[in-house]
Amino acid sequence: QVKAELDRGGIDLAIFDGESQPTGGMGLSRQFKNELELCPPIAVLVARQQDAWLATWSLADAVLVRPLDAVAAAAAVADVLRAHAAAIPVVR
């Protein structure tokens, strides 16, 4: 279902739970980054700061750590969206 939604397009940012079962968000992130030509930015939510290194393996564009700090999470999401928007070519 998630892959179908990402394939359909129109998603500005996907946030995956790195602790979800049976398929973790880190594995999904890596899969979609490798399989989808136009993959949207992905943020992965991890349970501990020590797990952030593993999220880099997932090719995630951002890592959010529980418990969420609203200001830090908003800043990370805004940074990812700005970077993604800056990389989109402008057609005139």
Tab-separated table of C-alpha atoms in Angstrom:
chain	number	residue	atom	x	y	z
A	1	GLN	CA	0.000	0.000	0.000
A	2	VAL	CA	2.737	2.465	0.928
A	3	LYS	CA	4.654	1.800	-2.287
A	4	ALA	CA	1.500	2.359	-4.336
A	5	GLU	CA	0.947	5.720	-2.647
A	6	LEU	CA	4.549	6.782	-3.187
A	7	ASP	CA	4.381	5.642	-6.832
A	8	ARG	CA	1.219	7.686	-7.338
A	9	GLY	CA	3.126	10.836	-6.344
A	10	GLY	CA	1.935	13.985	-4.666
A	11	ILE	CA	3.613	13.164	-1.351
A	12	ASP	CA	5.920	15.913	-0.117
A	13	LEU	CA	7.441	13.969	2.793
A	14	ALA	CA	7.085	10.445	4.152
A	15	ILE	CA	7.711	9.762	7.834
A	16	PHE	CA	8.374	6.134	8.728
A	17	ASP	CA	8.541	4.573	12.185
A	18	GLY	CA	11.881	2.828	12.500
A	19	GLU	CA	10.465	0.554	15.196
A	20	SER	CA	7.369	-0.652	13.312
A	21	GLN	CA	6.767	-4.369	12.884
A	22	PRO	CA	6.902	-6.590	10.915
A	23	THR	CA	8.584	-4.318	8.378
A	24	GLY	CA	10.569	-1.502	9.933
A	25	GLY	CA	10.585	2.024	8.585
A	26	MET	CA	14.345	1.928	8.047
A	27	GLY	CA	14.060	-1.045	5.715
A	28	LEU	CA	11.186	0.569	3.835
A	29	SER	CA	13.129	3.800	3.511
A	30	ARG	CA	16.125	2.026	1.982
A	31	GLN	CA	13.903	-0.027	-0.324
A	32	PHE	CA	11.994	2.981	-1.635
A	33	LYS	CA	15.122	5.119	-2.022
A	34	ASN	CA	16.634	2.344	-4.165
A	35	GLU	CA	13.497	1.387	-6.123
A	36	LEU	CA	11.561	4.587	-6.785
A	37	GLU	CA	12.875	6.958	-9.406
A	38	LEU	CA	11.048	9.937	-7.895
A	39	CYS	CA	11.103	9.022	-4.218
A	40	PRO	CA	9.933	11.833	-1.939
A	41	PRO	CA	12.080	12.851	1.011
A	42	ILE	CA	11.836	10.403	3.901
A	43	ALA	CA	12.242	10.996	7.628
A	44	VAL	CA	12.686	8.027	9.957
A	45	LEU	CA	11.539	8.096	13.563
A	46	VAL	CA	13.881	6.216	15.921
A	47	ALA	CA	13.473	5.271	19.570
A	48	ARG	CA	16.907	6.406	20.771
A	49	GLN	CA	19.545	8.879	19.668
A	50	GLN	CA	21.983	5.944	19.510
A	51	ASP	CA	19.893	4.481	16.647
A	52	ALA	CA	20.408	7.534	14.439
A	53	TRP	CA	23.504	5.997	12.817
A	54	LEU	CA	21.382	3.102	11.562
A	55	ALA	CA	18.944	5.518	9.964
A	56	THR	CA	21.791	6.751	7.763
A	57	TRP	CA	21.977	3.206	6.344
A	58	SER	CA	18.306	3.567	5.431
A	59	LEU	CA	19.169	6.536	3.171
A	60	ALA	CA	16.640	8.640	5.087
A	61	ASP	CA	16.798	12.369	4.493
A	62	ALA	CA	16.181	13.110	8.183
A	63	VAL	CA	16.166	11.316	11.504
A	64	LEU	CA	13.653	12.182	14.214
A	65	VAL	CA	14.319	10.911	17.734
A	66	ARG	CA	11.733	9.987	20.364
A	67	PRO	CA	10.540	11.633	22.448
A	68	LEU	CA	9.972	14.230	19.775
A	69	ASP	CA	11.168	17.729	20.459
A	70	ALA	CA	8.574	19.709	18.496
A	71	VAL	CA	10.950	22.534	17.603
A	72	ALA	CA	13.799	20.236	16.528
A	73	ALA	CA	11.448	17.964	14.552
A	74	ALA	CA	9.842	20.916	12.774
A	75	ALA	CA	13.276	22.329	11.935
A	76	ALA	CA	14.475	18.981	10.558
A	77	VAL	CA	11.352	18.573	8.419
A	78	ALA	CA	11.595	22.168	7.151
A	79	ASP	CA	15.274	21.668	6.255
A	80	VAL	CA	14.476	18.509	4.286
A	81	LEU	CA	11.592	20.152	2.441
A	82	ARG	CA	13.679	23.228	1.611
A	83	ALA	CA	16.551	21.104	0.317
A	84	HIS	CA	14.172	18.992	-1.759
A	85	ALA	CA	12.460	22.069	-3.221
A	86	ALA	CA	15.836	23.611	-4.084
A	87	ALA	CA	16.813	20.469	-6.031
A	88	ILE	CA	13.699	20.491	-8.217
A	89	PRO	CA	14.503	21.995	-11.616
A	90	VAL	CA	12.432	25.008	-12.579
A	91	VAL	CA	10.910	24.793	-16.044
A	92	ARG	CA	10.022	28.110	-17.663
